Coordinates of C-alpha atoms in Angstrom, one line a residue:
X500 CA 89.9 80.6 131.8
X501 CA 87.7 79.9 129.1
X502 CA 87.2 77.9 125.9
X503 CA 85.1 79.9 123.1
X504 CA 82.4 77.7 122.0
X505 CA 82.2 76.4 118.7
X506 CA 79.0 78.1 117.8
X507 CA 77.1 74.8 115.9
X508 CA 73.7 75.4 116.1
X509 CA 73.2 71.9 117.4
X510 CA 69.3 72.0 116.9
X511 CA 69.5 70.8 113.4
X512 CA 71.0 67.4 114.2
X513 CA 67.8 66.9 116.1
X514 CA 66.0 64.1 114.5
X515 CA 69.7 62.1 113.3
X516 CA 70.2 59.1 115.1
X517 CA 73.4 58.8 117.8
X518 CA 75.4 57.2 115.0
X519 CA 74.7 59.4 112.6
X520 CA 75.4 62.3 114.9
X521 CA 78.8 60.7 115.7
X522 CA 79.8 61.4 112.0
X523 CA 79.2 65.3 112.3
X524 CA 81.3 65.2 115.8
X525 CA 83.8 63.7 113.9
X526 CA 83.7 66.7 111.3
X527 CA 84.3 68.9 114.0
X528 CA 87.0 67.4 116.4
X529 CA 89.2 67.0 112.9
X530 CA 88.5 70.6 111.7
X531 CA 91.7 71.0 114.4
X532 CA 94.6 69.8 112.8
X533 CA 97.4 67.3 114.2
X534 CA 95.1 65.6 116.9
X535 CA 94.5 62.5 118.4
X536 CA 90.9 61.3 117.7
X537 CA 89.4 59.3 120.4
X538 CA 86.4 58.1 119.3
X539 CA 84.5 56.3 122.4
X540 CA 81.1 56.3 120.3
X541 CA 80.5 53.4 118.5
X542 CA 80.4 50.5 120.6
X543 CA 82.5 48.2 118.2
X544 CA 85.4 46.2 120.8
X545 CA 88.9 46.4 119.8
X546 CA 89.5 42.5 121.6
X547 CA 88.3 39.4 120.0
X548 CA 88.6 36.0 120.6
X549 CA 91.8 34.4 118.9
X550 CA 91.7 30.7 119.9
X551 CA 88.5 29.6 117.7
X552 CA 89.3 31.7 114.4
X553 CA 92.4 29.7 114.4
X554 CA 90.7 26.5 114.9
X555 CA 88.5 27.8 111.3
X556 CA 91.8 28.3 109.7
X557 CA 93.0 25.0 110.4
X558 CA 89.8 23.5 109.6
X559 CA 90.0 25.4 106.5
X560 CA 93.1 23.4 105.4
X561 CA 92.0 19.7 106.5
X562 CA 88.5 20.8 104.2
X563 CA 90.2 21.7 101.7
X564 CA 92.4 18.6 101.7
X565 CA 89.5 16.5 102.3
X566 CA 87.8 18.0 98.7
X567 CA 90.9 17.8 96.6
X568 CA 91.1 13.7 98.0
X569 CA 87.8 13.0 95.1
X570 CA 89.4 14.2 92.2
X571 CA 92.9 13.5 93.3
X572 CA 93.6 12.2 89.4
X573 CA 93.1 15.3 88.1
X574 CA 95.3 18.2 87.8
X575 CA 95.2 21.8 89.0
X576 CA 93.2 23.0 91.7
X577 CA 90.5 20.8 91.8
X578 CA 88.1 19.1 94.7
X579 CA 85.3 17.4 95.2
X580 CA 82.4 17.1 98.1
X581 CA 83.7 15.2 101.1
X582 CA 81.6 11.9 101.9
X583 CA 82.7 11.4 105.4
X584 CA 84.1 8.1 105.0
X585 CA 87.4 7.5 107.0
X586 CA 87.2 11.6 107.8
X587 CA 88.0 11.0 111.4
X588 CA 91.0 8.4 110.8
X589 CA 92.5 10.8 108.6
X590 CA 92.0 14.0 110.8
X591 CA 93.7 12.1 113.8
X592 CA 96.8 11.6 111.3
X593 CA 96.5 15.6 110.6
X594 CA 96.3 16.5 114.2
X595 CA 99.4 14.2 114.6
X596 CA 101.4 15.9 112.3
X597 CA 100.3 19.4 114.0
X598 CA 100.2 18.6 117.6
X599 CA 102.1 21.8 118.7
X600 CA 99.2 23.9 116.8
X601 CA 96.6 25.5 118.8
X602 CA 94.1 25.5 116.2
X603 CA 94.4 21.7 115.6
X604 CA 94.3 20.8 119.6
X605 CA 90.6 23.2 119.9
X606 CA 89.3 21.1 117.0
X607 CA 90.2 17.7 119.0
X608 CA 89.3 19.6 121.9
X609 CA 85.8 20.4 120.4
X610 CA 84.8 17.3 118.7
X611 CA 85.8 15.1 121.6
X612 CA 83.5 17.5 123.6
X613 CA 80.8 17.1 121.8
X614 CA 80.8 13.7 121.9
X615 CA 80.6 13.1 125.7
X616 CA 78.5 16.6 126.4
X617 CA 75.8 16.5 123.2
X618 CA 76.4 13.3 122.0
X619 CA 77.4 14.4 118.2
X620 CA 79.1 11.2 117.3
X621 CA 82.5 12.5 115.6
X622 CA 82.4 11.4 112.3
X623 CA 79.0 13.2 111.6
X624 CA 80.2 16.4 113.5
X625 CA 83.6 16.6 111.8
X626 CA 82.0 16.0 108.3
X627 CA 79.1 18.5 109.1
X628 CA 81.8 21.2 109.8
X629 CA 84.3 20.3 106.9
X630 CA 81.5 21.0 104.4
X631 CA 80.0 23.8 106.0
X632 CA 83.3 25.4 105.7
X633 CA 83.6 24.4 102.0
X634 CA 79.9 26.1 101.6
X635 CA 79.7 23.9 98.9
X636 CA 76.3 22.7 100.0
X637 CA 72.2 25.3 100.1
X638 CA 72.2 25.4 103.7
X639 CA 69.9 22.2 104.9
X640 CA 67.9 22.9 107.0
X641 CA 67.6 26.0 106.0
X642 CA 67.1 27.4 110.0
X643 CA 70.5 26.3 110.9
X644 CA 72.4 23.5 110.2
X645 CA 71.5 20.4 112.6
X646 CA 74.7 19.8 114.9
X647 CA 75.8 23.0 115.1
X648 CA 72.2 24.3 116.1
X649 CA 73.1 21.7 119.4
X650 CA 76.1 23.0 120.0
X651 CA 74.8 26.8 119.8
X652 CA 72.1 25.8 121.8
X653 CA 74.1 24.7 124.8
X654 CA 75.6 27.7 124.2
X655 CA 73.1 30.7 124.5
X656 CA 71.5 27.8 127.6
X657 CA 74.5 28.4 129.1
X658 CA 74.7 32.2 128.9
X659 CA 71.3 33.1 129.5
X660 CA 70.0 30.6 132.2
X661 CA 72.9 31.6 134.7
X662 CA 71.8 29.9 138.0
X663 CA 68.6 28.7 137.1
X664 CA 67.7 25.3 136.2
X665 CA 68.8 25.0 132.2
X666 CA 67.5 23.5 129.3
X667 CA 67.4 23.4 125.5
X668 CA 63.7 23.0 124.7
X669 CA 64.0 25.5 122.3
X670 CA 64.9 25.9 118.4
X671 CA 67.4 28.6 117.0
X672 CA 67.3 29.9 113.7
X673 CA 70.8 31.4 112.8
X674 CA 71.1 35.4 111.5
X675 CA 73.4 37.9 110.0
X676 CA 73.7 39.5 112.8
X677 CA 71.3 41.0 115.8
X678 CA 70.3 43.3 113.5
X679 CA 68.9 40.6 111.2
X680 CA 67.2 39.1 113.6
X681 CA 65.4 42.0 114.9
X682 CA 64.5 42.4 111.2
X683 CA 63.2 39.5 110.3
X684 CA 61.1 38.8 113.9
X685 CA 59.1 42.4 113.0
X686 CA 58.2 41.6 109.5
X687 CA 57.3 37.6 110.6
X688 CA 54.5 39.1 113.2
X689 CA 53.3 41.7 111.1
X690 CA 53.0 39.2 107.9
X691 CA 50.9 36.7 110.6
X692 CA 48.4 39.2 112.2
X693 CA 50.3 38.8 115.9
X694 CA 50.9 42.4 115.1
X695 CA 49.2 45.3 113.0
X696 CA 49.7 48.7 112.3
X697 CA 48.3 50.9 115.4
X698 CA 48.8 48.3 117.5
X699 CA 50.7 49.2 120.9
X700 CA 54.4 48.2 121.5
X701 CA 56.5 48.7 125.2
X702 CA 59.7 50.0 125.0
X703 CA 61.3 49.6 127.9
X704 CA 63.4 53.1 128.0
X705 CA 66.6 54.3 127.1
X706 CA 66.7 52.1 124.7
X707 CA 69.2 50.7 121.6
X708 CA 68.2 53.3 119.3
X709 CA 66.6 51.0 116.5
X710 CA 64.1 49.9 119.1
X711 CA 62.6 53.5 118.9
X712 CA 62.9 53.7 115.3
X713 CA 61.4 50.8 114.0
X714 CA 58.0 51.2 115.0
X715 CA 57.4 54.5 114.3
X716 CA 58.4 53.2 110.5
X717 CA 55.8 53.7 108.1
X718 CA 55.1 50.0 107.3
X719 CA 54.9 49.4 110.6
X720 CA 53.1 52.7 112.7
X721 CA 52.8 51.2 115.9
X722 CA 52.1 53.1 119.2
X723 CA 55.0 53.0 121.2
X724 CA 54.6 52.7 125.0
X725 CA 57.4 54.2 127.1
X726 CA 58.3 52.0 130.4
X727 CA 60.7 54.1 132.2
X728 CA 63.6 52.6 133.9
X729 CA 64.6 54.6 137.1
X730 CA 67.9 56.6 136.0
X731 CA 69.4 56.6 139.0
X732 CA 69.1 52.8 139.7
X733 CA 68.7 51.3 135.8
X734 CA 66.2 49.3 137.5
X735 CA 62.5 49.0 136.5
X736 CA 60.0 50.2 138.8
X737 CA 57.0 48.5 139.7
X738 CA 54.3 51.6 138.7
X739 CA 56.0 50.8 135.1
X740 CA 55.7 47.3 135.0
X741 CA 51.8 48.1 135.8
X742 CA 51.6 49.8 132.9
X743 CA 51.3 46.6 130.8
X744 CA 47.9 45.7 132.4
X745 CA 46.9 47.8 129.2
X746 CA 45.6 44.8 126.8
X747 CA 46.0 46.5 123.7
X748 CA 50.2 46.4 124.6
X749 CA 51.3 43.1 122.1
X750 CA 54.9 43.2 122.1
X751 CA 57.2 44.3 124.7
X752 CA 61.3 45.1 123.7
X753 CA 63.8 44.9 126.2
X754 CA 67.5 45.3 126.1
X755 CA 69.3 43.7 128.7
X756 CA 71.9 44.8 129.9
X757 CA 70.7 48.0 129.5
X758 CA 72.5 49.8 126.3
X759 CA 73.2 52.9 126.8
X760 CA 72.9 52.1 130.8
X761 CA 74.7 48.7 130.7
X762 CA 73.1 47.4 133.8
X763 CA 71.6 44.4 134.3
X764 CA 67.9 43.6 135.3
X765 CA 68.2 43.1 138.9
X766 CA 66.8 39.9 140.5
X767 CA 63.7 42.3 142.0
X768 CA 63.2 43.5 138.6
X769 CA 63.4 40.2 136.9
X770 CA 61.0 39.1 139.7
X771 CA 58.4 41.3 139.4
X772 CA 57.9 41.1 135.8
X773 CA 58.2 37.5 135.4
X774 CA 55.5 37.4 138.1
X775 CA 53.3 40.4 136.3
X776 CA 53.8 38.3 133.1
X777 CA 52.7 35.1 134.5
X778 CA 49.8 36.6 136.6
X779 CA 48.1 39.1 134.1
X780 CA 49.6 38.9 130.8
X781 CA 50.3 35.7 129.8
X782 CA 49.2 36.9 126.2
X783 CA 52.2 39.2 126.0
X784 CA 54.7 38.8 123.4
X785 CA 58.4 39.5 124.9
X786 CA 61.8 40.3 122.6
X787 CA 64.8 40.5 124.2
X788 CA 68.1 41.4 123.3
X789 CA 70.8 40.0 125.4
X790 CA 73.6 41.0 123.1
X791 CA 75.5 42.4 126.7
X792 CA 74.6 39.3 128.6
X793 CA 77.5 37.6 128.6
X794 CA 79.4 40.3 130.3
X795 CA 77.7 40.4 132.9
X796 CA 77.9 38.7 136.5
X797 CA 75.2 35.8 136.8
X798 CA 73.4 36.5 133.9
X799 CA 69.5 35.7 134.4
X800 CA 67.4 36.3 130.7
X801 CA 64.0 37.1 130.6
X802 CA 64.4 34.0 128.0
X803 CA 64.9 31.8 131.0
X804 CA 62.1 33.4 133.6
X805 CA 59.5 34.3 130.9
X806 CA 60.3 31.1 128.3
X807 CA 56.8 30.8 126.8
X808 CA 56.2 34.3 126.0
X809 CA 60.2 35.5 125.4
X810 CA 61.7 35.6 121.9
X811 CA 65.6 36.0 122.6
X812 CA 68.0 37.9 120.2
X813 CA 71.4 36.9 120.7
X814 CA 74.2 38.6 119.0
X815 CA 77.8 37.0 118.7
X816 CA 79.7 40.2 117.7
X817 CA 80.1 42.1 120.9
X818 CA 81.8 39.3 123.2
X819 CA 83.8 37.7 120.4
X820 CA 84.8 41.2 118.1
X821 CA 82.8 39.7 115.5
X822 CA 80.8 42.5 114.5
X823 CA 82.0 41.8 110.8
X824 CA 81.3 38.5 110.6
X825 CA 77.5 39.4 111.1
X826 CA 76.7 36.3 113.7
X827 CA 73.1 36.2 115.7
X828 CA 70.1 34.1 116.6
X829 CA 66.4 33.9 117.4
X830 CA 66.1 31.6 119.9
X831 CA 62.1 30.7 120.6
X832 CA 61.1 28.0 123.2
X833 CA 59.3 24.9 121.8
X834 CA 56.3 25.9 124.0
X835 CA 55.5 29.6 122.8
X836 CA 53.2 32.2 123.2
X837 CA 54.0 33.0 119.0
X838 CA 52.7 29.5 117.7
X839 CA 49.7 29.6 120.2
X840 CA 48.6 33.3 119.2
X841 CA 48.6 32.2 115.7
X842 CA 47.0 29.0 116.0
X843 CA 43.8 31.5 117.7
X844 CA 44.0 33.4 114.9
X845 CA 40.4 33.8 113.1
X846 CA 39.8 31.3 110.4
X847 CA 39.7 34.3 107.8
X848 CA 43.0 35.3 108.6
X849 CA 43.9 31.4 108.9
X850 CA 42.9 31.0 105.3
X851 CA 45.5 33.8 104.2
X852 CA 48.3 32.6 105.6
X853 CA 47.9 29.2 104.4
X854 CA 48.0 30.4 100.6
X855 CA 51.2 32.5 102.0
X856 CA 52.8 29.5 103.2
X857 CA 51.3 26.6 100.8
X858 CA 54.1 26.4 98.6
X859 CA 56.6 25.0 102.1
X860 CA 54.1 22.3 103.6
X861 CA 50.6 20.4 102.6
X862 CA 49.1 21.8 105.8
X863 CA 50.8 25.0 106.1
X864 CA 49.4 25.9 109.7
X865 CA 51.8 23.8 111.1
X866 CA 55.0 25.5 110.1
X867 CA 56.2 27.0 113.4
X868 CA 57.0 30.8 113.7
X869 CA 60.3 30.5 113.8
X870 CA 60.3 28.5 110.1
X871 CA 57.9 31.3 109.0
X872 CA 60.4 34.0 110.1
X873 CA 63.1 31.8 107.9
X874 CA 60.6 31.5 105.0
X875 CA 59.6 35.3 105.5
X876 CA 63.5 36.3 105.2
X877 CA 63.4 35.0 101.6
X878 CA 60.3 36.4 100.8
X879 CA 58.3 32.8 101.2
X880 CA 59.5 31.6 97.4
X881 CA 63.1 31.5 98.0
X882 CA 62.8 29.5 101.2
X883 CA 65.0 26.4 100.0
X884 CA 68.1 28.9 99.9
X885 CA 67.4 30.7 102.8
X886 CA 69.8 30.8 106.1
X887 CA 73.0 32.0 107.4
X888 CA 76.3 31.0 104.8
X889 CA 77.9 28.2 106.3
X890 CA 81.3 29.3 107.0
X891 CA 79.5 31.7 109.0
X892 CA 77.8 29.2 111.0
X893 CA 81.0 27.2 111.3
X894 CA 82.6 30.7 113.0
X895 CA 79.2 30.3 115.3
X896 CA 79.6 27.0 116.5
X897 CA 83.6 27.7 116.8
X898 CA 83.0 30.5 118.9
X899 CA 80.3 28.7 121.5
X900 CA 82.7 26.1 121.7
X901 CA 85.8 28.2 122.8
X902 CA 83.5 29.6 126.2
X903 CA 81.6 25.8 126.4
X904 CA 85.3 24.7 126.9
X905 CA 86.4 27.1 128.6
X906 CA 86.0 25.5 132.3
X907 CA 87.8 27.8 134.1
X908 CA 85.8 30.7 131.9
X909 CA 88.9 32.9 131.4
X910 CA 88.0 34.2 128.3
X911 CA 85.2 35.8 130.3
X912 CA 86.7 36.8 132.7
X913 CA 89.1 38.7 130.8
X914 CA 86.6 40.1 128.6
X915 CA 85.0 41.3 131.8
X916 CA 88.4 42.6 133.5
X917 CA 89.0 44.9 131.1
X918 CA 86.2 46.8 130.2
X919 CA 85.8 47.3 134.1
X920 CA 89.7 48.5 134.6
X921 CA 88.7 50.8 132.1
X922 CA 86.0 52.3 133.6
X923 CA 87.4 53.1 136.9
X924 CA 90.2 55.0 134.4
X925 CA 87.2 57.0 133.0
X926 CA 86.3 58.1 136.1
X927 CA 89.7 57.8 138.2
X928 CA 90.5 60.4 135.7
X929 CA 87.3 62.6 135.9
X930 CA 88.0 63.0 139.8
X931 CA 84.8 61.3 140.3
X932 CA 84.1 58.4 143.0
X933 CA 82.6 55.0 141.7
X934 CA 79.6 53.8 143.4
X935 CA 79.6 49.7 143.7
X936 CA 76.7 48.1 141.8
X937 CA 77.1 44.2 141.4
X938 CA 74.1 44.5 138.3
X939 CA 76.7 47.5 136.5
X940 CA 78.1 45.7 133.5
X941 CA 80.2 48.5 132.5
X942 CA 80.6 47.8 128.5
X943 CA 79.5 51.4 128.0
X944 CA 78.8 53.7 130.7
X945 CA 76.3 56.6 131.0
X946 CA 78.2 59.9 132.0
X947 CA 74.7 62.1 133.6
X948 CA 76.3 65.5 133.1
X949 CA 73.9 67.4 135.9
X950 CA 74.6 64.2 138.1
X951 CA 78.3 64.5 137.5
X952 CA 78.3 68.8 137.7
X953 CA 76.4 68.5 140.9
X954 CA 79.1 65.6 142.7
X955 CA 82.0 68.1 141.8
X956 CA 80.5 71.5 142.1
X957 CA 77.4 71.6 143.7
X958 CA 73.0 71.9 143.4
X959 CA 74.0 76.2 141.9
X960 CA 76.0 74.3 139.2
X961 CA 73.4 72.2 138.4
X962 CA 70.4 74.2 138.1
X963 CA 72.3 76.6 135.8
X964 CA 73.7 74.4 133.5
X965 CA 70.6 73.3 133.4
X966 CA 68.5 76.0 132.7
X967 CA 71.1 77.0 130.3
X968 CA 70.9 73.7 128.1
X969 CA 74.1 73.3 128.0
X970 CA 74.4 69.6 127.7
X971 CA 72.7 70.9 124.1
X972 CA 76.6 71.5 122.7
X973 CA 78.4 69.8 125.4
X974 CA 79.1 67.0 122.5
X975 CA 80.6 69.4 120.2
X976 CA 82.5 71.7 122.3
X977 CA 84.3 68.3 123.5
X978 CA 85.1 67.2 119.9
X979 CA 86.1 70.3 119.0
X980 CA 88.7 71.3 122.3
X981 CA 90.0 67.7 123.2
X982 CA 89.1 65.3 119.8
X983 CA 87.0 63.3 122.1
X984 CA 83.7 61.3 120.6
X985 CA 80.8 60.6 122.4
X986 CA 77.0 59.8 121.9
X987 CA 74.3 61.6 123.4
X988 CA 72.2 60.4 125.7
X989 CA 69.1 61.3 124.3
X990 CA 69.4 59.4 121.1
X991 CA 68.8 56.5 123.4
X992 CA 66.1 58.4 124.6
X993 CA 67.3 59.1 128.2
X994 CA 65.6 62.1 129.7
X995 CA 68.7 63.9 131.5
X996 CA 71.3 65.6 129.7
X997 CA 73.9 62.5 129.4
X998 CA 76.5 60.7 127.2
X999 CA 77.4 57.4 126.1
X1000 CA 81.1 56.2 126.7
X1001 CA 81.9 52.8 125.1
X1002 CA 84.7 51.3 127.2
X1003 CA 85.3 48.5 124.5
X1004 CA 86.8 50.2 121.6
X1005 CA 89.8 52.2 122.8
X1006 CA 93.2 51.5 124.7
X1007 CA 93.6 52.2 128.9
X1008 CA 95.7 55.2 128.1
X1009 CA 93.5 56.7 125.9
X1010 CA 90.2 56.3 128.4
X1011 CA 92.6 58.2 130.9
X1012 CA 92.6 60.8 128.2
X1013 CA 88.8 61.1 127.8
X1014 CA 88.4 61.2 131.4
X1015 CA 90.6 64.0 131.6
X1016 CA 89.3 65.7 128.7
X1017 CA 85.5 65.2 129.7
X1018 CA 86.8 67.3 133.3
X1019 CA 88.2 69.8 131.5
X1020 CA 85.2 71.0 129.5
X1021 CA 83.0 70.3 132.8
X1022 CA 85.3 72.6 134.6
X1023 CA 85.4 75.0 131.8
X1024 CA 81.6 75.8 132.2
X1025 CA 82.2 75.6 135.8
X1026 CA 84.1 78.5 135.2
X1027 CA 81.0 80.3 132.7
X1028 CA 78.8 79.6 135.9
X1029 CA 81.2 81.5 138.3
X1030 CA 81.6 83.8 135.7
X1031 CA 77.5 84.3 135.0

């Protein structure tokens, strides 16, 4: 038996992006009255980590306690700007006083680690935080603040280096999020001639959505180059990776893990474009995203095989359930392919950018391209109060801390558990086997629906749900019958008909129910095909 469509001419939604086109589905799975909504579209986690925001509570109070100390004559609610004197004497005697607190023991925890790991002496660390959560203080520098730049940085080394040999030769320059940082690195190249408009940009494909849209902006209008990752693997292949011999190819994007995919570059792939790179473009400019990288198994970023021509984007939200707070980095080596290409830049174009930038520095073409993305985030002229609000970089360094003290890494591991207990639900429930893949992430997974149709009802199926377009209202006929919400596919740019299931934002239960749902609309046109 049947369902009757919902007869949404699906053809107009064409040109919205997945997450607007997750609004509409919404529309249409509530249009049914007294239903669940499961909505498995946005990728926003419903886990975060609890340990480090109650260390910023509790460093909340000492700060504030540390303030009111300076103006301790006066009455009402009144503080001062900590000097640091004595700070660590007196935070001892508040730790004593709250020894049973959690909070208190990861703030010992922390500061005693960063003595012995990054050798922040305490009193300067401690201090640094307590007026960095008091924001009473321009952010100075203006890139990040100094000590909790070392402890980021040991950080995102940590992350991204896996088993490779690790080190923190590079600067970070703290954001409001990926997002942000995206943002900003863009308008930094364009505004210093490493890119123009017509110039040509790889994408390697699916893609995070923005990736596609950016360039094809109309302050931007760059040529986008598609390299194709192999949907049955996730993996790159080499004819792709060829395709950047083209010299006129600046910039290349990359999202790894893959998003919607969520695999991983596998060692072969991360092999044979590092050693592309190296050989033939050593020009190339490299961005890449590594937002799912800490979910992963033996994370290896192109940050750490490509470091001279890699700019990393690093995103807090995800791993953490953060995604308010608005946390990210641009992490560029001190050796770069950025600072090179501008310092080769003609003397013409030399000359402009060192009346942009004259007002920062008496010789201007020093300023590295990470202070000039900074200085370019505030439009040049507002550089002194550029950079991230200090409580938010407190958060930051709070966070790193909780997984660079973390020995036993059990936050990871059961941030990893379950998203990947979830996914076997999804497809325990769909009646479909899992295939093992140790590069599969599985923060979101990638339902193929002519894969999937041909597994449970064979090559016939396929061919006519095929030439039937029916993954064209697949979406909508499953918010509409079972309240389910998923992306499609294509937004990402992936060629088969396919959707995107986040398995971060919804209970174990309710991934049961999507699985179940997704096979009953599946089965449903199985029954239209017997029926044709």
């Amino acid at each position: 038996m049947t369902t009757q469509n919902t007869n949404i001419d699906f053809s107009k939604f064409a040109d919205l992006s997945p997450f607007e086109l997750k609004d509409k589905l919404i529309e249409v799975a509530q249009a049914v009255p007294d239903r669940a909504l499961l909505d498995a579209g946005r990728g926003n986690p419903n886990f975060l980590a609890t340990l480090p925001r109650k260390a910023f509570i509790r460093l909340g109070e000492f700060a504030v306690m540390e303030a009111e100390r300076t103006y301790s004559y006066l009455d009402g609610s009144f503080g001062g700007i900590p000097d640091g004197v004595g700070i660590v004497e007196r935070f001892d005697s508040y730790a004593n006083n709250n020894q049973q607190n959690p909070g208190v023991q990861f703030i010992e925890k922390a500061l005693s680690y960063a003595k012995d790991r990054l050798g922040i002496e305490k009193q300067v660390f401690l201090n640094e935080l307590v007026n960095a959560y008091l924001a009473c203080n321009y952010p100075v520098p203006p890139r990040m603040l100094t000590n909790i730049e070392s402890v980021v940085k040991q950080y995102i080394a940590e992350e991204m280096y896996g088993p490779m040999p690790m080190t923190t030769d590079f600067d970070l320059f703290a954001t409001e999020g990926g997002t942000a940082s995206m943002t900003y690195t863009f308008q930094t190249m364009f505004n210093n001639g490493l890119l123009k408009k017509g110039d040509k940009v790889a994408l390697i494909t699916p893609i995070f959505t923005p990736y596609l849209e950016i360039p094809e902006l109309s302050e931007y209008e760059l040529e986008i180059v598609e390299l194709r990752l192999d949907e049955t693997t996730w993996q790159l292949p080499m004819s792709e990776i060829e395709k950047l011999e083209d010299k006129d190819i600046k910039l290349l994007c990359v999202v790894n893990p893959a998003n919607p995919a969520s695999v991983k570059f596998s060692d072969e792939t991360l092999n044979n474009l590092s050693d592309f790179v190296n050989t033939q473009r050593s020009d190339l400019f490299i961005i890449t995203d590594d937002v799912y990288g800490t979910f992963a198994d033996d994370f290896v970023s192109l940050f750490a095989k490509l470091p001279y021509n890699t700019l990393c984007v690093y995103s807090f939200s995800k791993y953490f359930g953060a995604t308010g707070w608005r946390l990210g980095s641009i992490a560029i080596q001190h050796n770069n392919v950025f600072d090179d290409a501008m310092r080769s830049l003609p003397e013409s174009r030399q000359l402009e950018l060192d009346d942009r930038y004259k007002t920062l520095d008496p010789e201007p073409r020093g300023i590295k391209f990470i202070d000039r993305i900074v200085a370019d985030s505030r439009s040049v002229a507002l550089n002194h109060t550029a950079g991230l609000s200090l409580p938010q970089q407190v958060q930051m360094a709070l966070f790193s801390l909780n997984c660079l003290m973390d020995s036993e890494q059990n936050y990871k591991e059961s941030c990893k558990r379950i998203i990947r207990e979830r996914y076997k639900t999804l497809y325990k429930n769909m009646g479909i086997e899992i295939e093992e893949n140790k590069d599969r992430v599985d923060y979101y997974t990638l339902l193929e629906l002519d894969t999937l149709g041909g597994k449970l009802y064979g090559p016939a199926f396929v061919e006519w749900f095929k030439a039937n377009e029916k993954g064209k209202d697949f979406l909508f006929r499953l918010a509409h019958e079972t309240g389910v919400i998923l992306l499609p596919g294509k937004g990402f740019d992936v060629v088969h008909a396919s959707v995107r299931v986040s398995l971060a934002n919804l209970t174990h239960h309710e991934y049961e129910l999507i699985g179940r749902a997704t096979r009953k609309v599946l089965d449903e046109h199985f029954a239209e095909f017997q029926d044709a």
